[in-house]
mmCIF file of C-alpha atoms in Angstrom:
data_model
loop_
_atom_site.group_PDB
_atom_site.id
_atom_site.type_symbol
_atom_site.label_atom_id
_atom_site.label_comp_id
_atom_site.label_asym_id
_atom_site.label_seq_id
_atom_site.Cartn_x
_atom_site.Cartn_y
_atom_site.Cartn_z
ATOM 1 C CA PHE A 1 0.000 0.000 0.000
ATOM 2 C CA PRO A 2 1.203 3.574 -0.544
ATOM 3 C CA THR A 3 3.392 4.832 2.244
ATOM 4 C CA GLU A 4 5.834 7.489 3.256
ATOM 5 C CA ASN A 5 5.821 6.319 6.855
ATOM 6 C CA SER A 6 9.380 5.993 8.172
ATOM 7 C CA ARG A 7 8.240 3.226 10.560
ATOM 8 C CA GLN A 8 7.405 1.135 7.495
ATOM 9 C CA THR A 9 10.215 2.215 5.175
ATOM 10 C CA GLY A 10 13.047 2.723 7.655
ATOM 11 C CA HIS A 11 14.996 5.974 7.675
ATOM 12 C CA SER A 12 14.699 6.551 3.954
ATOM 13 C CA THR A 13 12.168 9.062 2.662
ATOM 14 C CA TRP A 14 11.225 7.270 -0.550
ATOM 15 C CA HIS A 15 7.594 6.961 -1.486
ATOM 16 C CA TYR A 16 6.145 3.544 -2.280
ATOM 17 C CA GLU A 17 3.119 3.940 -4.533
ATOM 18 C CA GLY A 18 1.818 0.384 -4.272
ATOM 19 C CA MET A 19 -1.822 -0.675 -4.331
ATOM 20 C CA THR A 20 -4.486 1.683 -3.024
ATOM 21 C CA LEU A 21 -7.118 0.624 -0.540
ATOM 22 C CA ARG A 22 -9.653 1.125 -3.351
ATOM 23 C CA ASP A 23 -7.743 -1.359 -5.539
ATOM 24 C CA TYR A 24 -7.575 -3.823 -2.645
ATOM 25 C CA PHE A 25 -11.309 -3.601 -1.962
ATOM 26 C CA ALA A 26 -12.099 -4.015 -5.678
ATOM 27 C CA ALA A 27 -9.858 -7.071 -5.937
ATOM 28 C CA LYS A 28 -11.385 -8.675 -2.864
ATOM 29 C CA TRP A 29 -14.938 -8.042 -4.069
ATOM 30 C CA LEU A 30 -14.115 -9.421 -7.521
ATOM 31 C CA GLN A 31 -12.484 -12.498 -6.009
ATOM 32 C CA GLY A 32 -15.551 -13.262 -3.930
ATOM 33 C CA TRP A 33 -17.917 -12.528 -6.795
ATOM 34 C CA MET A 34 -16.047 -14.833 -9.154
ATOM 35 C CA ALA A 35 -15.999 -17.624 -6.552
ATOM 36 C CA ASN A 36 -19.801 -17.631 -6.489
ATOM 37 C CA PRO A 37 -21.139 -20.199 -8.980
ATOM 38 C CA ASN A 38 -24.317 -18.124 -9.421
ATOM 39 C CA THR A 39 -22.651 -15.001 -10.847
ATOM 40 C CA GLY A 40 -23.782 -15.658 -14.397
ATOM 41 C CA ASP A 41 -21.914 -14.762 -17.552
ATOM 42 C CA ALA A 42 -20.969 -11.126 -17.031
ATOM 43 C CA ASP A 43 -18.269 -9.809 -19.313
ATOM 44 C CA ARG A 44 -14.892 -8.783 -17.895
ATOM 45 C CA GLU A 45 -15.418 -5.064 -18.364
ATOM 46 C CA SER A 46 -18.725 -5.112 -16.476
ATOM 47 C CA ALA A 47 -17.215 -7.149 -13.650
ATOM 48 C CA ALA A 48 -14.327 -4.678 -13.311
ATOM 49 C CA ILE A 49 -16.723 -1.725 -13.249
ATOM 50 C CA TRP A 50 -18.866 -3.422 -10.575
ATOM 51 C CA ALA A 51 -15.770 -4.187 -8.524
ATOM 52 C CA TYR A 52 -14.752 -0.523 -8.403
ATOM 53 C CA GLU A 53 -18.324 0.594 -7.730
ATOM 54 C CA MET A 54 -18.388 -1.752 -4.745
ATOM 55 C CA ALA A 55 -14.954 -0.550 -3.626
ATOM 56 C CA ASP A 56 -16.198 3.041 -3.772
ATOM 57 C CA ALA A 57 -19.237 2.059 -1.692
ATOM 58 C CA MET A 58 -16.983 0.345 0.868
ATOM 59 C CA LEU A 59 -14.764 3.420 1.121
ATOM 60 C CA GLU A 60 -17.814 5.657 1.534
ATOM 61 C CA ALA A 61 -19.196 3.416 4.271
ATOM 62 C CA ARG A 62 -15.804 3.375 5.948
ATOM 63 C CA SER A 63 -15.620 7.179 6.029
ATOM 64 C CA ALA A 64 -19.205 7.493 7.346
ATOM 65 C CA LYS A 65 -18.256 5.598 10.486
#
């Protein structure tokens, strides 16, 4: 995940761009969705769009806490 935290990177000040929390949530949702045998025959593009829509919803719910 992105970080500039010296506790995670040591004494260096380099920035690690990595995966965002949004990407992580989308990947996890897509993984679970694809593991369900009742998902149907959605095309890849639609599945990717749904994954990011769900990730956005998860981030919104997380910030509403």
